[in-house]
Amino acid sequence: QKEVEQDPGPLSVPEGAIVSLNCTYSNSAFQYFMWYRQYSRKGPELLMYTYSSGNKEDGRFTAQVDKSSKYISLFIRDSQPSDSATYLCAMSPSGGYNKLIFGAGTRLAVHP
Amino acid sequence: EAQVTQNPRYLITVTGKKLTVTCSQNMNHEYMSWYRQDPGLGLRQIYYSMNVEVTDKGDVPEGYKVSRKEKRNFPLILESPSPNQTSLYFCASSLRRLGDTQYFGPGTRLTVL
């Protein structure tokens, strides 16, 4: 079983939709949670970073962490065609927080 | 311009022929890392470095070596490449630690025949 599970999609939504992307994990030691966006033929870029449980909002993006369920989510409001990319969750334990474990990524397509 | 550069961008080689993929950053970052990306497996960390002369294994270090003799450079060395090391490789750096924004290079596509 992988430490971090992420539905690969693809997920196809119309412009303006609310998108929900999710990851589950098995290691209860994870304390740092991140979401990266990766456009085709590019390196990933950090979107959101959260420590421990709770919500964090940045513009149209909201990250949620539920440590009791070992479940994290990224919500994208008012999705745009420019949001079409692969979204990767990543997490790290508190003790060795320089090791980063990624999910496999979810491909998102937002069509006009 | 702040950036992470990797060379080469594309490489086709044969089994057993030693190769080095270079990585350089111009942001004076302390933390650097190497990842490989494979379909269905996502990004997996190979090695990381907290600073000059300080390196540690990630999740999949077997078959790879790294060195950090200068702050800006973090080369990845494959002493005897094998076909299962065919992958897309990314170098990344951040100011001090993982929680800082991590900047990724453009990737190196390696094929080992």
JSON list of N, CA and C in Angstrom, two decimals, chain A residues 2-3 32 34 36 38 41-46 49 88 92 97-104, chain B residues 31 35 37 40-43 45 48 50 57-59 90 97-102 104-106:
[
{"chain": "A", "resi": 2, "resn": "LYS", "atom": "N", "xyz": [0.55, 2.21, -0.87]},
{"chain": "A", "resi": 2, "resn": "LYS", "atom": "CA", "xyz": [1.32, 3.44, -0.90]},
{"chain": "A", "resi": 2, "resn": "LYS", "atom": "C", "xyz": [1.02, 4.26, 0.34]},
{"chain": "A", "resi": 3, "resn": "GLU", "atom": "N", "xyz": [2.02, 5.05, 0.75]},
{"chain": "A", "resi": 3, "resn": "GLU", "atom": "CA", "xyz": [1.81, 5.93, 1.91]},
{"chain": "A", "resi": 3, "resn": "GLU", "atom": "C", "xyz": [0.81, 7.03, 1.60]},
{"chain": "A", "resi": 32, "resn": "TYR", "atom": "N", "xyz": [3.24, 18.03, 7.78]},
{"chain": "A", "resi": 32, "resn": "TYR", "atom": "CA", "xyz": [3.33, 19.10, 6.79]},
{"chain": "A", "resi": 32, "resn": "TYR", "atom": "C", "xyz": [2.66, 18.63, 5.51]},
{"chain": "A", "resi": 34, "resn": "MET", "atom": "N", "xyz": [1.25, 19.72, 1.56]},
{"chain": "A", "resi": 34, "resn": "MET", "atom": "CA", "xyz": [1.42, 20.69, 0.47]},
{"chain": "A", "resi": 34, "resn": "MET", "atom": "C", "xyz": [0.65, 20.25, -0.77]},
{"chain": "A", "resi": 36, "resn": "TYR", "atom": "N", "xyz": [0.99, 20.90, -4.97]},
{"chain": "A", "resi": 36, "resn": "TYR", "atom": "CA", "xyz": [1.76, 21.43, -6.07]},
{"chain": "A", "resi": 36, "resn": "TYR", "atom": "C", "xyz": [0.93, 21.35, -7.34]},
{"chain": "A", "resi": 38, "resn": "GLN", "atom": "N", "xyz": [1.41, 21.18, -11.54]},
{"chain": "A", "resi": 38, "resn": "GLN", "atom": "CA", "xyz": [2.41, 20.90, -12.57]},
{"chain": "A", "resi": 38, "resn": "GLN", "atom": "C", "xyz": [1.76, 20.98, -13.94]},
{"chain": "A", "resi": 41, "resn": "ARG", "atom": "N", "xyz": [5.00, 19.35, -19.23]},
{"chain": "A", "resi": 41, "resn": "ARG", "atom": "CA", "xyz": [6.40, 19.60, -19.60]},
{"chain": "A", "resi": 41, "resn": "ARG", "atom": "C", "xyz": [7.09, 20.64, -18.72]},
{"chain": "A", "resi": 42, "resn": "LYS", "atom": "N", "xyz": [6.56, 20.82, -17.51]},
{"chain": "A", "resi": 42, "resn": "LYS", "atom": "CA", "xyz": [7.17, 21.77, -16.58]},
{"chain": "A", "resi": 42, "resn": "LYS", "atom": "C", "xyz": [7.40, 21.10, -15.24]},
{"chain": "A", "resi": 43, "resn": "GLY", "atom": "N", "xyz": [8.23, 21.74, -14.41]},
{"chain": "A", "resi": 43, "resn": "GLY", "atom": "CA", "xyz": [8.40, 21.25, -13.06]},
{"chain": "A", "resi": 43, "resn": "GLY", "atom": "C", "xyz": [7.24, 21.70, -12.18]},
{"chain": "A", "resi": 44, "resn": "PRO", "atom": "N", "xyz": [6.99, 21.00, -11.07]},
{"chain": "A", "resi": 44, "resn": "PRO", "atom": "CA", "xyz": [5.90, 21.38, -10.16]},
{"chain": "A", "resi": 44, "resn": "PRO", "atom": "C", "xyz": [6.16, 22.74, -9.52]},
{"chain": "A", "resi": 45, "resn": "GLU", "atom": "N", "xyz": [5.09, 23.41, -9.15]},
{"chain": "A", "resi": 45, "resn": "GLU", "atom": "CA", "xyz": [5.21, 24.66, -8.41]},
{"chain": "A", "resi": 45, "resn": "GLU", "atom": "C", "xyz": [4.30, 24.60, -7.18]},
{"chain": "A", "resi": 46, "resn": "LEU", "atom": "N", "xyz": [4.79, 25.11, -6.06]},
{"chain": "A", "resi": 46, "resn": "LEU", "atom": "CA", "xyz": [4.05, 25.04, -4.81]},
{"chain": "A", "resi": 46, "resn": "LEU", "atom": "C", "xyz": [2.84, 25.96, -4.85]},
{"chain": "A", "resi": 49, "resn": "TYR", "atom": "N", "xyz": [0.59, 25.39, 1.32]},
{"chain": "A", "resi": 49, "resn": "TYR", "atom": "CA", "xyz": [1.37, 24.69, 2.34]},
{"chain": "A", "resi": 49, "resn": "TYR", "atom": "C", "xyz": [0.64, 24.82, 3.67]},
{"chain": "A", "resi": 88, "resn": "LEU", "atom": "N", "xyz": [-0.54, 17.71, -7.49]},
{"chain": "A", "resi": 88, "resn": "LEU", "atom": "CA", "xyz": [0.12, 16.71, -6.67]},
{"chain": "A", "resi": 88, "resn": "LEU", "atom": "C", "xyz": [0.03, 17.10, -5.20]},
{"chain": "A", "resi": 92, "resn": "SER", "atom": "N", "xyz": [4.95, 15.42, 4.69]},
{"chain": "A", "resi": 92, "resn": "SER", "atom": "CA", "xyz": [6.22, 15.13, 5.33]},
{"chain": "A", "resi": 92, "resn": "SER", "atom": "C", "xyz": [6.00, 14.91, 6.82]},
{"chain": "A", "resi": 97, "resn": "TYR", "atom": "N", "xyz": [11.34, 16.37, 8.43]},
{"chain": "A", "resi": 97, "resn": "TYR", "atom": "CA", "xyz": [10.45, 17.12, 7.55]},
{"chain": "A", "resi": 97, "resn": "TYR", "atom": "C", "xyz": [11.12, 17.56, 6.27]},
{"chain": "A", "resi": 98, "resn": "ASN", "atom": "N", "xyz": [12.33, 17.14, 6.06]},
{"chain": "A", "resi": 98, "resn": "ASN", "atom": "CA", "xyz": [12.93, 17.43, 4.78]},
{"chain": "A", "resi": 98, "resn": "ASN", "atom": "C", "xyz": [12.73, 16.31, 3.78]},
{"chain": "A", "resi": 99, "resn": "LYS", "atom": "N", "xyz": [12.09, 15.23, 4.20]},
{"chain": "A", "resi": 99, "resn": "LYS", "atom": "CA", "xyz": [11.70, 14.18, 3.27]},
{"chain": "A", "resi": 99, "resn": "LYS", "atom": "C", "xyz": [10.28, 14.46, 2.85]},
{"chain": "A", "resi": 100, "resn": "LEU", "atom": "N", "xyz": [10.05, 14.38, 1.58]},
{"chain": "A", "resi": 100, "resn": "LEU", "atom": "CA", "xyz": [8.74, 14.73, 1.05]},
{"chain": "A", "resi": 100, "resn": "LEU", "atom": "C", "xyz": [8.19, 13.54, 0.28]},
{"chain": "A", "resi": 101, "resn": "ILE", "atom": "N", "xyz": [6.94, 13.14, 0.63]},
{"chain": "A", "resi": 101, "resn": "ILE", "atom": "CA", "xyz": [6.28, 12.03, -0.04]},
{"chain": "A", "resi": 101, "resn": "ILE", "atom": "C", "xyz": [5.14, 12.59, -0.88]},
{"chain": "A", "resi": 102, "resn": "PHE", "atom": "N", "xyz": [5.17, 12.31, -2.18]},
{"chain": "A", "resi": 102, "resn": "PHE", "atom": "CA", "xyz": [4.17, 12.83, -3.10]},
{"chain": "A", "resi": 102, "resn": "PHE", "atom": "C", "xyz": [3.10, 11.79, -3.42]},
{"chain": "A", "resi": 103, "resn": "GLY", "atom": "N", "xyz": [1.90, 12.27, -3.69]},
{"chain": "A", "resi": 103, "resn": "GLY", "atom": "CA", "xyz": [0.89, 11.45, -4.33]},
{"chain": "A", "resi": 103, "resn": "GLY", "atom": "C", "xyz": [1.20, 11.36, -5.82]},
{"chain": "A", "resi": 104, "resn": "ALA", "atom": "N", "xyz": [0.47, 10.49, -6.51]},
{"chain": "A", "resi": 104, "resn": "ALA", "atom": "CA", "xyz": [0.75, 10.27, -7.93]},
{"chain": "A", "resi": 104, "resn": "ALA", "atom": "C", "xyz": [0.26, 11.41, -8.82]},
{"chain": "B", "resi": 31, "resn": "TYR", "atom": "N", "xyz": [18.71, 24.44, 0.79]},
{"chain": "B", "resi": 31, "resn": "TYR", "atom": "CA", "xyz": [18.13, 23.11, 0.62]},
{"chain": "B", "resi": 31, "resn": "TYR", "atom": "C", "xyz": [18.00, 22.80, -0.87]},
{"chain": "B", "resi": 35, "resn": "TYR", "atom": "N", "xyz": [14.42, 14.49, -7.47]},
{"chain": "B", "resi": 35, "resn": "TYR", "atom": "CA", "xyz": [13.25, 13.63, -7.55]},
{"chain": "B", "resi": 35, "resn": "TYR", "atom": "C", "xyz": [13.26, 12.92, -8.90]},
{"chain": "B", "resi": 37, "resn": "GLN", "atom": "N", "xyz": [10.24, 11.20, -11.51]},
{"chain": "B", "resi": 37, "resn": "GLN", "atom": "CA", "xyz": [8.79, 11.16, -11.72]},
{"chain": "B", "resi": 37, "resn": "GLN", "atom": "C", "xyz": [8.46, 10.08, -12.73]},
{"chain": "B", "resi": 40, "resn": "GLY", "atom": "N", "xyz": [2.03, 7.08, -12.72]},
{"chain": "B", "resi": 40, "resn": "GLY", "atom": "CA", "xyz": [1.34, 6.31, -11.69]},
{"chain": "B", "resi": 40, "resn": "GLY", "atom": "C", "xyz": [2.02, 6.30, -10.34]},
{"chain": "B", "resi": 41, "resn": "LEU", "atom": "N", "xyz": [3.26, 6.79, -10.30]},
{"chain": "B", "resi": 41, "resn": "LEU", "atom": "CA", "xyz": [4.00, 6.78, -9.03]},
{"chain": "B", "resi": 41, "resn": "LEU", "atom": "C", "xyz": [4.26, 8.20, -8.52]},
{"chain": "B", "resi": 42, "resn": "GLY", "atom": "N", "xyz": [4.04, 9.17, -9.34]},
{"chain": "B", "resi": 42, "resn": "GLY", "atom": "CA", "xyz": [4.27, 10.54, -8.91]},
{"chain": "B", "resi": 42, "resn": "GLY", "atom": "C", "xyz": [5.74, 10.84, -8.75]},
{"chain": "B", "resi": 43, "resn": "LEU", "atom": "N", "xyz": [6.03, 11.82, -7.94]},
{"chain": "B", "resi": 43, "resn": "LEU", "atom": "CA", "xyz": [7.41, 12.23, -7.67]},
{"chain": "B", "resi": 43, "resn": "LEU", "atom": "C", "xyz": [7.94, 11.47, -6.47]},
{"chain": "B", "resi": 45, "resn": "GLN", "atom": "N", "xyz": [11.39, 11.14, -3.97]},
{"chain": "B", "resi": 45, "resn": "GLN", "atom": "CA", "xyz": [12.62, 11.84, -3.61]},
{"chain": "B", "resi": 45, "resn": "GLN", "atom": "C", "xyz": [13.79, 10.87, -3.62]},
{"chain": "B", "resi": 48, "resn": "TYR", "atom": "N", "xyz": [18.47, 14.45, -0.84]},
{"chain": "B", "resi": 48, "resn": "TYR", "atom": "CA", "xyz": [18.35, 15.86, -0.57]},
{"chain": "B", "resi": 48, "resn": "TYR", "atom": "C", "xyz": [19.59, 16.35, 0.18]},
{"chain": "B", "resi": 50, "resn": "MET", "atom": "N", "xyz": [20.86, 19.53, 2.88]},
{"chain": "B", "resi": 50, "resn": "MET", "atom": "CA", "xyz": [20.50, 20.67, 3.73]},
{"chain": "B", "resi": 50, "resn": "MET", "atom": "C", "xyz": [21.48, 21.83, 3.55]},
{"chain": "B", "resi": 57, "resn": "LYS", "atom": "N", "xyz": [19.60, 10.49, 2.28]},
{"chain": "B", "resi": 57, "resn": "LYS", "atom": "CA", "xyz": [18.80, 9.70, 1.35]},
{"chain": "B", "resi": 57, "resn": "LYS", "atom": "C", "xyz": [17.33, 10.07, 1.43]},
{"chain": "B", "resi": 58, "resn": "GLY", "atom": "N", "xyz": [16.70, 10.03, 0.28]},
{"chain": "B", "resi": 58, "resn": "GLY", "atom": "CA", "xyz": [15.25, 10.16, 0.22]},
{"chain": "B", "resi": 58, "resn": "GLY", "atom": "C", "xyz": [14.62, 8.78, 0.19]},
{"chain": "B", "resi": 59, "resn": "ASP", "atom": "N", "xyz": [13.57, 8.64, -0.58]},
{"chain": "B", "resi": 59, "resn": "ASP", "atom": "CA", "xyz": [12.86, 7.37, -0.63]},
{"chain": "B", "resi": 59, "resn": "ASP", "atom": "C", "xyz": [13.47, 6.33, -1.55]},
{"chain": "B", "resi": 90, "resn": "PHE", "atom": "N", "xyz": [13.80, 15.64, -11.70]},
{"chain": "B", "resi": 90, "resn": "PHE", "atom": "CA", "xyz": [13.69, 17.05, -11.34]},
{"chain": "B", "resi": 90, "resn": "PHE", "atom": "C", "xyz": [14.62, 17.37, -10.17]},
{"chain": "B", "resi": 97, "resn": "ARG", "atom": "N", "xyz": [14.40, 25.23, 4.23]},
{"chain": "B", "resi": 97, "resn": "ARG", "atom": "CA", "xyz": [13.83, 23.95, 4.60]},
{"chain": "B", "resi": 97, "resn": "ARG", "atom": "C", "xyz": [12.64, 23.64, 3.70]},
{"chain": "B", "resi": 98, "resn": "LEU", "atom": "N", "xyz": [12.07, 22.49, 3.90]},
{"chain": "B", "resi": 98, "resn": "LEU", "atom": "CA", "xyz": [11.03, 21.98, 3.03]},
{"chain": "B", "resi": 98, "resn": "LEU", "atom": "C", "xyz": [9.83, 22.90, 2.96]},
{"chain": "B", "resi": 99, "resn": "GLY", "atom": "N", "xyz": [9.45, 23.53, 4.05]},
{"chain": "B", "resi": 99, "resn": "GLY", "atom": "CA", "xyz": [8.26, 24.36, 4.07]},
{"chain": "B", "resi": 99, "resn": "GLY", "atom": "C", "xyz": [8.40, 25.64, 3.26]},
{"chain": "B", "resi": 100, "resn": "ASP", "atom": "N", "xyz": [9.63, 26.06, 3.02]},
{"chain": "B", "resi": 100, "resn": "ASP", "atom": "CA", "xyz": [9.83, 27.22, 2.16]},
{"chain": "B", "resi": 100, "resn": "ASP", "atom": "C", "xyz": [9.46, 26.84, 0.74]},
{"chain": "B", "resi": 101, "resn": "THR", "atom": "N", "xyz": [9.08, 27.80, -0.03]},
{"chain": "B", "resi": 101, "resn": "THR", "atom": "CA", "xyz": [8.71, 27.52, -1.42]},
{"chain": "B", "resi": 101, "resn": "THR", "atom": "C", "xyz": [9.85, 26.82, -2.13]},
{"chain": "B", "resi": 102, "resn": "GLN", "atom": "N", "xyz": [9.52, 25.70, -2.72]},
{"chain": "B", "resi": 102, "resn": "GLN", "atom": "CA", "xyz": [10.51, 24.89, -3.40]},
{"chain": "B", "resi": 102, "resn": "GLN", "atom": "C", "xyz": [10.41, 25.18, -4.90]},
{"chain": "B", "resi": 104, "resn": "PHE", "atom": "N", "xyz": [11.41, 24.26, -8.68]},
{"chain": "B", "resi": 104, "resn": "PHE", "atom": "CA", "xyz": [11.83, 23.09, -9.45]},
{"chain": "B", "resi": 104, "resn": "PHE", "atom": "C", "xyz": [12.50, 23.51, -10.75]},
{"chain": "B", "resi": 105, "resn": "GLY", "atom": "N", "xyz": [13.45, 22.68, -11.16]},
{"chain": "B", "resi": 105, "resn": "GLY", "atom": "CA", "xyz": [14.06, 22.86, -12.46]},
{"chain": "B", "resi": 105, "resn": "GLY", "atom": "C", "xyz": [13.13, 22.36, -13.56]},
{"chain": "B", "resi": 106, "resn": "PRO", "atom": "N", "xyz": [13.54, 22.47, -14.82]},
{"chain": "B", "resi": 106, "resn": "PRO", "atom": "CA", "xyz": [12.67, 22.12, -15.95]},
{"chain": "B", "resi": 106, "resn": "PRO", "atom": "C", "xyz": [12.60, 20.62, -16.21]}
]
